[in-house]
Short mmCIF file of C-alpha atoms and ligand atoms in Angstrom, two decimals:
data_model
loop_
_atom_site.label_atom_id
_atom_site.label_comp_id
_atom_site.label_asym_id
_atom_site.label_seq_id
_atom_site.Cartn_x
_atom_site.Cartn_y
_atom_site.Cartn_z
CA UNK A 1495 15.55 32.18 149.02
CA UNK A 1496 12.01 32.02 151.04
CA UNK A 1497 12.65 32.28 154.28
CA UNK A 1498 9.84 29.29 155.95
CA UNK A 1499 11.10 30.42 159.66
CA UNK A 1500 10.67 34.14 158.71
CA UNK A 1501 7.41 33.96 160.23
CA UNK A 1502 5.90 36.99 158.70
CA UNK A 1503 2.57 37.72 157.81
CA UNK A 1504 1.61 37.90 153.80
CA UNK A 1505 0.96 41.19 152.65
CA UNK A 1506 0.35 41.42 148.76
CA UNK A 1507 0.84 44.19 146.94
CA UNK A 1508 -1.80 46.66 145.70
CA UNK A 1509 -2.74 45.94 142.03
CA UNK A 1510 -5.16 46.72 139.78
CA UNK A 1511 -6.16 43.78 137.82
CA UNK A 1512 -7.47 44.68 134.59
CA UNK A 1513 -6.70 40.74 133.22
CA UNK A 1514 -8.71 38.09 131.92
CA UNK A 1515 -9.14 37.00 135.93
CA UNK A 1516 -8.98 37.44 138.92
CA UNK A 1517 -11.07 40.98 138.77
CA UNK A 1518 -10.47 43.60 141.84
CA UNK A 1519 -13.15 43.05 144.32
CA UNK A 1520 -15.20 44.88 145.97
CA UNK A 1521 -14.08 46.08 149.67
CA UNK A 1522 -17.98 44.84 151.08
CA UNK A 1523 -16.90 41.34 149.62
CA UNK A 1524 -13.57 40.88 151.21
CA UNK A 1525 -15.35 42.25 154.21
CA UNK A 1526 -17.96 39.39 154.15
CA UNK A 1527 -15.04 36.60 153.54
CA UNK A 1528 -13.99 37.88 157.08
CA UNK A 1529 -17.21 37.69 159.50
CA UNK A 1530 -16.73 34.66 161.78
CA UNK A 1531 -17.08 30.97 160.66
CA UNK A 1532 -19.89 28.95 161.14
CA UNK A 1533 -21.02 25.67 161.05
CA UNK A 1534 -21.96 24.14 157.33
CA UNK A 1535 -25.15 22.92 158.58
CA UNK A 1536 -26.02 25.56 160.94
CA UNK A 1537 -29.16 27.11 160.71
CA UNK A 1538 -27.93 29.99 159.81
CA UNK A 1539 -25.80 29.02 156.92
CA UNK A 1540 -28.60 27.02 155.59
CA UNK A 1541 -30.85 30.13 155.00
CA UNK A 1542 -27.66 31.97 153.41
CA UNK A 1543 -27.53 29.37 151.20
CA UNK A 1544 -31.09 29.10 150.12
CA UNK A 1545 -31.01 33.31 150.16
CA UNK A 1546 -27.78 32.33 147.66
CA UNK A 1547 -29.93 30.03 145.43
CA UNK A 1548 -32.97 33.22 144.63
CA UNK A 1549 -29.57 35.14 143.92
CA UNK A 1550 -28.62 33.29 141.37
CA UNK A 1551 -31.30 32.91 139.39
CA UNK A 1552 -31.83 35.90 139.25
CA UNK A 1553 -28.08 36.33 137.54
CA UNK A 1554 -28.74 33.08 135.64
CA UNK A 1555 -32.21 34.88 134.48
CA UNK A 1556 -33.87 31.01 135.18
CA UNK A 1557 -36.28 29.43 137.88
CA UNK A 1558 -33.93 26.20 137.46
CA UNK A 1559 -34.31 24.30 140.62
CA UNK A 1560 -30.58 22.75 140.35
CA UNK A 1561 -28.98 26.05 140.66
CA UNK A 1562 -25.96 26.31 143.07
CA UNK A 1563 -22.34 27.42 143.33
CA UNK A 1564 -19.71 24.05 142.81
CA UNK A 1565 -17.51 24.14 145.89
CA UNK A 1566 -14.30 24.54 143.10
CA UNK A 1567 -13.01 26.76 140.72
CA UNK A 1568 -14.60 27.12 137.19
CA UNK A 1569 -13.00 24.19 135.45
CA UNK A 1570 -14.63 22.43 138.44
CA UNK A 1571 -18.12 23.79 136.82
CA UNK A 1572 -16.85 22.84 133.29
CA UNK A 1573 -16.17 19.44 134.85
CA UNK A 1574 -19.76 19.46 136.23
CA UNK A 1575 -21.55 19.47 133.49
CA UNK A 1576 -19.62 17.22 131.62
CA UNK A 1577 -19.30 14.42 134.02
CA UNK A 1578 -22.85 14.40 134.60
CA UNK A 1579 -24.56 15.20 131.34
CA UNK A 1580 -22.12 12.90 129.26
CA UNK A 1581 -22.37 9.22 129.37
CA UNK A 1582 -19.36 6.59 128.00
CA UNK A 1583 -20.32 5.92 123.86
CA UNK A 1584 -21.90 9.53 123.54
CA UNK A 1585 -21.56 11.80 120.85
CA UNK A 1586 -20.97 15.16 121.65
CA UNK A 1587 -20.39 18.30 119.09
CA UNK A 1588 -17.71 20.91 121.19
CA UNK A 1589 -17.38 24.15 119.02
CA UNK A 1590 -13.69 25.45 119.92
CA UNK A 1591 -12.60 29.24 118.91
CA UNK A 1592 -10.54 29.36 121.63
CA UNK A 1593 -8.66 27.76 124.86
CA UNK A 1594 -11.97 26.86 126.46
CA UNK A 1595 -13.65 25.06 124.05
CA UNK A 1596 -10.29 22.98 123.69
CA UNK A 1597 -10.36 22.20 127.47
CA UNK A 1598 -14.22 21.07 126.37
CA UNK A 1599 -13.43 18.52 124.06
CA UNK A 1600 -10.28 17.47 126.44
CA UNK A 1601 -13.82 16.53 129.07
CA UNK A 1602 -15.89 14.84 126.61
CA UNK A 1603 -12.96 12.45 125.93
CA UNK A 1604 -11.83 12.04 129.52
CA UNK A 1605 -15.80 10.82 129.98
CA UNK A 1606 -15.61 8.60 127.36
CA UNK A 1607 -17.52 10.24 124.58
CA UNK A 1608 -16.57 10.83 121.09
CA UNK A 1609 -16.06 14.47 120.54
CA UNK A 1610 -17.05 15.98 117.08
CA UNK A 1611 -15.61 19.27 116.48
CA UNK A 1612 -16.91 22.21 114.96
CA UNK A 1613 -13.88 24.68 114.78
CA UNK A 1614 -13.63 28.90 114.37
CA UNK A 1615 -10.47 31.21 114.23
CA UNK A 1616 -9.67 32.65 117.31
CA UNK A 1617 -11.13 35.89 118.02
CA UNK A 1618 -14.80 34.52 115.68
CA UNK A 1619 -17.97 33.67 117.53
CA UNK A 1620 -18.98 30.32 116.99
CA UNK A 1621 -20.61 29.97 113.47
CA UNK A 1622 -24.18 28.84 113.83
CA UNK A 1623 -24.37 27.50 110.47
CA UNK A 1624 -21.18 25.07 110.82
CA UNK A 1625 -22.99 23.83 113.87
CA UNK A 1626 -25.80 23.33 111.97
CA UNK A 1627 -24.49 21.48 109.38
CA UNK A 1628 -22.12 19.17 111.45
CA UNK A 1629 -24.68 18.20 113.55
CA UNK A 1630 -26.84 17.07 110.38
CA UNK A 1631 -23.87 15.00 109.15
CA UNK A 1632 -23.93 13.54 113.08
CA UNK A 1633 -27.92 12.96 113.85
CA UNK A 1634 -26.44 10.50 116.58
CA UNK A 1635 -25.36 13.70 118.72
CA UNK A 1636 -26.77 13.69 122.05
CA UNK A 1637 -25.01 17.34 123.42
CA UNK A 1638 -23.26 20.43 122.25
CA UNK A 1639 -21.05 22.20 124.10
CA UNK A 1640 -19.71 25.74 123.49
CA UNK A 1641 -18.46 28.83 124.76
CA UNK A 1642 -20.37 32.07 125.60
CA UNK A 1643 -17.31 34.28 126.38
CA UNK A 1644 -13.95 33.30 125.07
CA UNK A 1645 -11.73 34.44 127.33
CA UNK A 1646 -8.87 33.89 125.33
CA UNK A 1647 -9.98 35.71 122.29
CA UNK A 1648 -12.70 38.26 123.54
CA UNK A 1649 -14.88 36.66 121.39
CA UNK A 1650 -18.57 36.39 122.17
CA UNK A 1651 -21.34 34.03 121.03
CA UNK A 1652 -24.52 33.96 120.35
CA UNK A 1653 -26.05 31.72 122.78
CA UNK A 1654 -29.45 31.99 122.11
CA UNK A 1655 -28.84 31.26 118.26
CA UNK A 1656 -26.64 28.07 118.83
CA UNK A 1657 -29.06 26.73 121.72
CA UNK A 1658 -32.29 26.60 119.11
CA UNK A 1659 -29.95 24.56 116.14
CA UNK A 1660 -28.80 21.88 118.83
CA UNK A 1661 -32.72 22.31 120.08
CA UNK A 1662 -33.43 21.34 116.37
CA UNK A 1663 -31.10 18.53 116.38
CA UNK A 1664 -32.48 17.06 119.74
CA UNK A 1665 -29.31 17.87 121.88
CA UNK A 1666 -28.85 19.54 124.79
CA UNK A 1667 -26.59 22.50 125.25
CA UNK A 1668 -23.14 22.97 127.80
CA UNK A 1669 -22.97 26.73 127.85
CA UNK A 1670 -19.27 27.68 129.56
CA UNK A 1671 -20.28 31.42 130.63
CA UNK A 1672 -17.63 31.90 133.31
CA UNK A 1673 -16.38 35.42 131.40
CA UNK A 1674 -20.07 36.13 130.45
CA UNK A 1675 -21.95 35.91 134.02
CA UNK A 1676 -22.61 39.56 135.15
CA UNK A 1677 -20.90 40.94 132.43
CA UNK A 1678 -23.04 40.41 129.07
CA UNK A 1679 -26.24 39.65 128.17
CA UNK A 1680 -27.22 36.18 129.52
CA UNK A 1681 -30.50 34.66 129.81
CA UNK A 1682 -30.85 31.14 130.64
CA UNK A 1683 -34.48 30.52 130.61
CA UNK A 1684 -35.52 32.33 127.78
CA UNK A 1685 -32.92 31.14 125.49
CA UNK A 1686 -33.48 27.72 126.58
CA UNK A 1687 -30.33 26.66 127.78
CA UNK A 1688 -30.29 23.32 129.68
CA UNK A 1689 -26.72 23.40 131.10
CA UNK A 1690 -24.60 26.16 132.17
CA UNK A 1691 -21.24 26.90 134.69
CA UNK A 1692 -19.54 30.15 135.61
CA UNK A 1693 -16.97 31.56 137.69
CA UNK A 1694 -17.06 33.52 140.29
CA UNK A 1695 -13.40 35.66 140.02
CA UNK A 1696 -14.26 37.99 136.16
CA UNK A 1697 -17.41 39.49 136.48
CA UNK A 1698 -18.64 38.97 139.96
CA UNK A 1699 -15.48 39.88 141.50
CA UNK A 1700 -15.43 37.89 144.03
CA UNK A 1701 -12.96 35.38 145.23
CA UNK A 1702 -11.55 32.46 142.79
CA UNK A 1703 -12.86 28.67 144.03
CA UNK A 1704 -16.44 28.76 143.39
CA UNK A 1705 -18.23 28.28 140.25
CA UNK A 1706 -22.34 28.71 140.27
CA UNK A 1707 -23.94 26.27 137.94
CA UNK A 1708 -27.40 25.74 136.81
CA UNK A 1709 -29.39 22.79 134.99
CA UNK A 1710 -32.78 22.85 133.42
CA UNK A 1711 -35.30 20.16 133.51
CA UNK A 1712 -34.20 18.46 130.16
CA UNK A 1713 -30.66 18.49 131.60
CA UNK A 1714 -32.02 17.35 134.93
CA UNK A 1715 -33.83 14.34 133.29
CA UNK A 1716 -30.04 13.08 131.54
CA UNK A 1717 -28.77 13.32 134.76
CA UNK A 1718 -31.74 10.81 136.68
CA UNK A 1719 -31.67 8.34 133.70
CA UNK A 1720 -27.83 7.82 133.23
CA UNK A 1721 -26.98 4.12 132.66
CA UNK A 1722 -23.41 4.80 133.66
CA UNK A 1723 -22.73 6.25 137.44
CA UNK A 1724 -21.19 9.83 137.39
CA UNK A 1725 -17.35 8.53 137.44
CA UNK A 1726 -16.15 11.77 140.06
CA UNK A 1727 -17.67 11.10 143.22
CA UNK A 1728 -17.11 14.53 144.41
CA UNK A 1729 -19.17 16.13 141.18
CA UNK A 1730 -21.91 13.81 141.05
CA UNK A 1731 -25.38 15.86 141.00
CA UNK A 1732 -27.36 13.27 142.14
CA UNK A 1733 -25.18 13.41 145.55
CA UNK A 1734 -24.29 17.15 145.08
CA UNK A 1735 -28.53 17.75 145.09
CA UNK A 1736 -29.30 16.29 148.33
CA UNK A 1737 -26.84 18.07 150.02
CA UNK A 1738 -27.52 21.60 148.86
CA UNK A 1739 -31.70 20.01 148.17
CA UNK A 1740 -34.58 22.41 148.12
CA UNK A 1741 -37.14 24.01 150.24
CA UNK A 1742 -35.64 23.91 153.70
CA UNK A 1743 -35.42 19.66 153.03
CA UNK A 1744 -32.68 17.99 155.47
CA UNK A 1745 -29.24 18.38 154.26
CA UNK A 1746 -26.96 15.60 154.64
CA UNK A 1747 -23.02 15.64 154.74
CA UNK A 1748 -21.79 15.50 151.20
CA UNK A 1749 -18.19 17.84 151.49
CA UNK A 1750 -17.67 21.10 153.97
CA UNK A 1751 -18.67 23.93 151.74
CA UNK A 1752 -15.92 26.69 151.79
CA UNK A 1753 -18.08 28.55 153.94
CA UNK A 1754 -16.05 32.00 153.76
CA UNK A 1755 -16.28 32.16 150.08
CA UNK A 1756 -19.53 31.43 150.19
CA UNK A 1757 -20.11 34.63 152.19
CA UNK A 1758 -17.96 36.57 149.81
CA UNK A 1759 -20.21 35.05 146.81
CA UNK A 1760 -23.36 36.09 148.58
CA UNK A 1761 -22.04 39.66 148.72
CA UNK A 1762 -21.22 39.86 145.56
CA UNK A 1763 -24.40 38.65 144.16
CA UNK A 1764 -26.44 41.29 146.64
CA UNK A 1765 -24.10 44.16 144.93
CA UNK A 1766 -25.32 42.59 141.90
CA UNK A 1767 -29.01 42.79 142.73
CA UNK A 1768 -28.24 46.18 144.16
CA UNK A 1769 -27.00 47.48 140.80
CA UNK A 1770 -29.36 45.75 138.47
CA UNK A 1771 -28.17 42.59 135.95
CA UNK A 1772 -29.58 44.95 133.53
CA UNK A 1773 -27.38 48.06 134.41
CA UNK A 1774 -24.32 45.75 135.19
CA UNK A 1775 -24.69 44.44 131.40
CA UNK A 1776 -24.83 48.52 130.60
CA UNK A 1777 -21.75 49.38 132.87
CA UNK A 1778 -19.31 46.60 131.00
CA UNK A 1779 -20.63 48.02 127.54
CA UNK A 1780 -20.32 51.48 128.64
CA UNK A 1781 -16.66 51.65 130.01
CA UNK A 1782 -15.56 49.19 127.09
CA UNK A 1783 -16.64 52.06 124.66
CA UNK A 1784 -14.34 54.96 126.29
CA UNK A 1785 -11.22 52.19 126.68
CA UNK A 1786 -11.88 51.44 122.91
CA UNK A 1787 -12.04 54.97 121.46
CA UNK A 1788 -9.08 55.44 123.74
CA UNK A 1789 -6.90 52.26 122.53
CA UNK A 1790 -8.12 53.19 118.76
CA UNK A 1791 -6.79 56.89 119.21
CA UNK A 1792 -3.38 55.32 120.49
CA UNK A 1793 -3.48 53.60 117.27
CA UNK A 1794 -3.81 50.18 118.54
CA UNK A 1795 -6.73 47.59 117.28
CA UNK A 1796 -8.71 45.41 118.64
CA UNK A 1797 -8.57 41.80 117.35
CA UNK A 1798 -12.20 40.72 117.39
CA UNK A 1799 -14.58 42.44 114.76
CA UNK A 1800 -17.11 44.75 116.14
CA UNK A 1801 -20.06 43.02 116.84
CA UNK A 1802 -18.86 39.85 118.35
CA UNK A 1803 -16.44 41.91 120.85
CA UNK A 1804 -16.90 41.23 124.71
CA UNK A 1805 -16.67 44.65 126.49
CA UNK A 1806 -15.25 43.09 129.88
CA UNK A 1807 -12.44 41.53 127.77
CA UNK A 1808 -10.52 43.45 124.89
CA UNK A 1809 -8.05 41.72 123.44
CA UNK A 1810 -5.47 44.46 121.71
CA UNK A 1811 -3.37 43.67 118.87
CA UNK A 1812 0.67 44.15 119.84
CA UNK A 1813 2.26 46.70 117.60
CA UNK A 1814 4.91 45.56 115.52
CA UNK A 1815 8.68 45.15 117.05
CA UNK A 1816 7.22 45.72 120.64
CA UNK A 1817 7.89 42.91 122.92
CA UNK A 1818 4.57 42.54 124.87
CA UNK A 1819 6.02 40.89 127.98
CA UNK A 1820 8.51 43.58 128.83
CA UNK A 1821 5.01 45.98 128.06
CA UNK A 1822 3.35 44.21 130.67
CA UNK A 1823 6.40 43.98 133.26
CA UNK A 1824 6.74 47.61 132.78
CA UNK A 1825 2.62 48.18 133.60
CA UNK A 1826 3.22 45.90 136.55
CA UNK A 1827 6.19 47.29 138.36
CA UNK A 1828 4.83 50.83 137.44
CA UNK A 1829 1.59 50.91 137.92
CA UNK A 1830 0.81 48.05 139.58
CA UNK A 1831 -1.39 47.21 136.64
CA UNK A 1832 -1.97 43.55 135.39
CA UNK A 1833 -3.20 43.16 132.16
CA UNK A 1834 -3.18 39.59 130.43
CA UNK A 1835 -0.99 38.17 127.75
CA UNK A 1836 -2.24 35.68 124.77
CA UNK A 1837 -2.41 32.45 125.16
CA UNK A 1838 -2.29 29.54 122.15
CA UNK A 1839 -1.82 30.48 118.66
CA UNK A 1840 -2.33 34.30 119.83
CA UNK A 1841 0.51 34.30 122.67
CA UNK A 1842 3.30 37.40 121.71
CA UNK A 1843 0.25 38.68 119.14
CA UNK A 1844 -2.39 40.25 122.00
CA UNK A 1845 -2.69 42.34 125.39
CA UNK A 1846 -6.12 40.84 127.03
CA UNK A 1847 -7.46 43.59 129.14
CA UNK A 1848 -10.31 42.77 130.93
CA UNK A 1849 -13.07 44.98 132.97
CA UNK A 1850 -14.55 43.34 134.71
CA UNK A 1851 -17.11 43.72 137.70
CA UNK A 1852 -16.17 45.82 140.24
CA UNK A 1853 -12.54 46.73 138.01
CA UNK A 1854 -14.77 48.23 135.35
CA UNK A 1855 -14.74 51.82 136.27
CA UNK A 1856 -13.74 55.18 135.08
CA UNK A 1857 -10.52 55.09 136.77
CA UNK A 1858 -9.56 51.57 135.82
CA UNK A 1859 -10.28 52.90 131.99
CA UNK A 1860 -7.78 56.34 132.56
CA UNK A 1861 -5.14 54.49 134.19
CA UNK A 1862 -5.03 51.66 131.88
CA UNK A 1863 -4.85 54.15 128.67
CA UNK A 1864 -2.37 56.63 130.56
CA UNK A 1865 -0.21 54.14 131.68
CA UNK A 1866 -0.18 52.13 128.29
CA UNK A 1867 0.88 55.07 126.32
CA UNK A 1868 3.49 55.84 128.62
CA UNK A 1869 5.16 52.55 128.48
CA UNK A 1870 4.49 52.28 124.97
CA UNK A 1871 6.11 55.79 124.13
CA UNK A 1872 9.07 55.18 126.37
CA UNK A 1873 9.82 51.53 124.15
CA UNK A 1874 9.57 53.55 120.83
CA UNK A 1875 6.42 52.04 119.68
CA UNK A 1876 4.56 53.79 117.04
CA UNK A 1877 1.38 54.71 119.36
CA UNK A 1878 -0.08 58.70 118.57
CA UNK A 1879 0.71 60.61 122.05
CA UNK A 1880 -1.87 62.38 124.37
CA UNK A 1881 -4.53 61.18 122.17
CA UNK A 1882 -6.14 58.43 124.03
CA UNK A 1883 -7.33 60.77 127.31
CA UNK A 1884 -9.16 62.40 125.36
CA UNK A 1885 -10.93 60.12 123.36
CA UNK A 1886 -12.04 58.25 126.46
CA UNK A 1887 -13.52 61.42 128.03
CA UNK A 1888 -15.62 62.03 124.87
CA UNK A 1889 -17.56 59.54 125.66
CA UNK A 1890 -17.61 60.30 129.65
CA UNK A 1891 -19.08 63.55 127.98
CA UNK A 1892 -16.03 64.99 129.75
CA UNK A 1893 -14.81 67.98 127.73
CA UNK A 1894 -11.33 69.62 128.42
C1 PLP B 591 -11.50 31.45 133.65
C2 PLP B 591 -12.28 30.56 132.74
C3 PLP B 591 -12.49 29.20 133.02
C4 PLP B 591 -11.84 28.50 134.18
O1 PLP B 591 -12.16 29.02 135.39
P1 PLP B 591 -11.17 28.75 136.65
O2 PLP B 591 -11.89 29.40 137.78
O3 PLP B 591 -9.87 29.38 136.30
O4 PLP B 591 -11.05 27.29 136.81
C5 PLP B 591 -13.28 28.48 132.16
N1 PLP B 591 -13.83 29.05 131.06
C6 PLP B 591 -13.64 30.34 130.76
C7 PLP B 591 -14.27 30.91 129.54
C8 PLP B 591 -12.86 31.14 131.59
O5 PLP B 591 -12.65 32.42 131.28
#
């Protein structure tokens, strides 16, 4: 029984979270969530904020005006761009190869709009050509919507590719990169993307509850010459804009901004900066290679085929006869590891073991291998033993 009158503080434990999200973070950002409130319109907060906008473009890769962090979690950003881009009597094409893209389609209808689906196995990248087709069969199509990084596979699309067909077909693109931000290659302008939303707990590690957005001028343009008003108050852009507005403009009271988090997500974005988008993209890929050839000399697989894999989540096939919950109980009372389990069509099949941000290190990498061949030995699974060490250090270019 909780104890309400017990009156003690919370103290979690100390984890390493190596799951599809929340991501460790960074001791500078937890530091930042703690420096003293301040007022929403203060001065002060206001030139964070606009110091906050530069940052994120320069994650986003884009000079979009409307770029800004949603004062809610990711599905909040999801909910963003669907609300506002998507009118009642639309047509919109949702690719789904995973959890996400369902959630997508679950939006379009709540708005509305008829959803057309264009569907993959999980653990494929959204086929370009399927796109292609279905939105020739569906010339009335005003918007596609897909996923960058499915979370729930560790699949990865090609988001340039899939912006230029629905470019072709005169839509406008919904790009869910909440996995993808700060983690793989993701360029906003020069692929042309005219909506996009993120999160701010996988790659940024930083604290859940916030979720940057950004809309090009196309997208921007939808939004001014809706017929329909936004049906959420709360999301609604054209209110949203004049409260975060541009250029040092007067800010009027739309909602208190969760000012602590903000400070976190400014952190993290300056770490970002610090380290280079370029060189973060590098990092993900880099450790993803030593906790493959270490997984792979275990004997485990991954499920998504080479060149579509996301490095800051690997989704592992469960050996036969091993029951992956008690693997992960096991990880978690041990070693105070979290890894994630499947979800859908894939739940009791895959281990989703993310690295993200600042949990996509060296030591993250050893741990998780040690600790997963441990476990794994000690429940009789067939994994090869003191194998996977190694394997990862060959490509540290550490040599026993
Ligand atoms: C985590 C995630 C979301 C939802 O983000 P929340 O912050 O949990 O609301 C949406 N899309 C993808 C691909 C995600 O990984």
């Amino acid at each position: 029984m909780v104890n309400l009158m017990s009156g003690d503080s919370f103290h979690p434990p100390v984890r390493t979270l190596m799951g599809p999200g929340p991501s460790d973070m960074n001791p500078r950002v937890l530091a930042a969530m703690g420096r003293p409130i301040i007022g929403h319109l203060d001065p002060a907060f206001v030139g964070m904020m606009d110091q906050m906008k530069v940052l994120l473009q320069y994650a986003f890769q884009t000079e979009n005006e409307l770029t800004l962090p949603v004062s809610a979690p990711g599905s909040a950003g999801m909910e963003t761009c669907f609300v506002n881009l998507v009118e009642p009597g639309d047509k919109v094409v949702v690719c789904i190869n995973g959890v996400f893209g369902q959630r997508m389609k679950e939006n379009v209808e709540r708005c509305g709009a008829t959803p057309v689906v264009v569907e993959d196995d999980w653990g494929q990248p959204v086929d370009a050509q399927k796109l292609d087709s279905t939105l020739a069969a569906h010339p009335d199509a005003r918007l596609v919507a897909f996923v960058h990084a499915e979370t729930s596979t560790g699949a990865c699309s090609d988001v340039k590719t899939l912006t230029q067909v629905a470019h072709a077909h005169d839509c406008l693109v919904i790009v869910d990169s909440v996995t993808g931000l700060g983690g793989s290659e993701l360029r906003v302008d020069d692929w042309g993307v005219d909506a996009i939303y993120s999160g701010t707990q996988k790659c940024l590690s930083c604290t859940p509850g916030l979720s940057p957005v950004s809309f090009g001028p196309r997208a921007v343009e939808r939004i001014q010459s809706r017929k329909h008003k936004v049906q959420s108050w709360f999301l609604d852009l054209n209110l949203i804009m004049g409260y975060w507005g541009s250029g040092g403009g007067k800010r009027a009271y739309h909602h208190t901004a969760p000012i602590n988090a903000l400070y976190a997500l400014h952190e993290a974005l300056v770490l970002l900066h610090e380290e280079g988008l370029e060189n973060a993209w590098a990092r993900h890929r880099h450790h993803h290679e030593a906790l493959k050839a270490g997984l792979e000399a275990m004997g485990l697989a991954l499920l998504v085929e080479e060149p579509h894999r996301l490095p800051q989540l690997n989704a592992v096939k469960v050996p036969e006869g091993v029951d992956e919950a008690a693997v992960r109980t096991r990880l978690l009372q041990r070693y105070g590891l979290e890894i994630g389990a499947g979800l859908g069509p894939l739940a009791g099949r895959i281990w989703r073991i993310g690295l993200m941000g600042f949990a996509c290190n060296a030591k993250n990498v050893r741990l998780c291998l040690h600790a997963l061949e441990s476990v794994l030995t000690e429940m009789g699974a067939p994994v090869e033993r003191g194998a996977a060490l190694p394997a990862a250090e060959r490509i540290y270019g550490v040599t026993a």
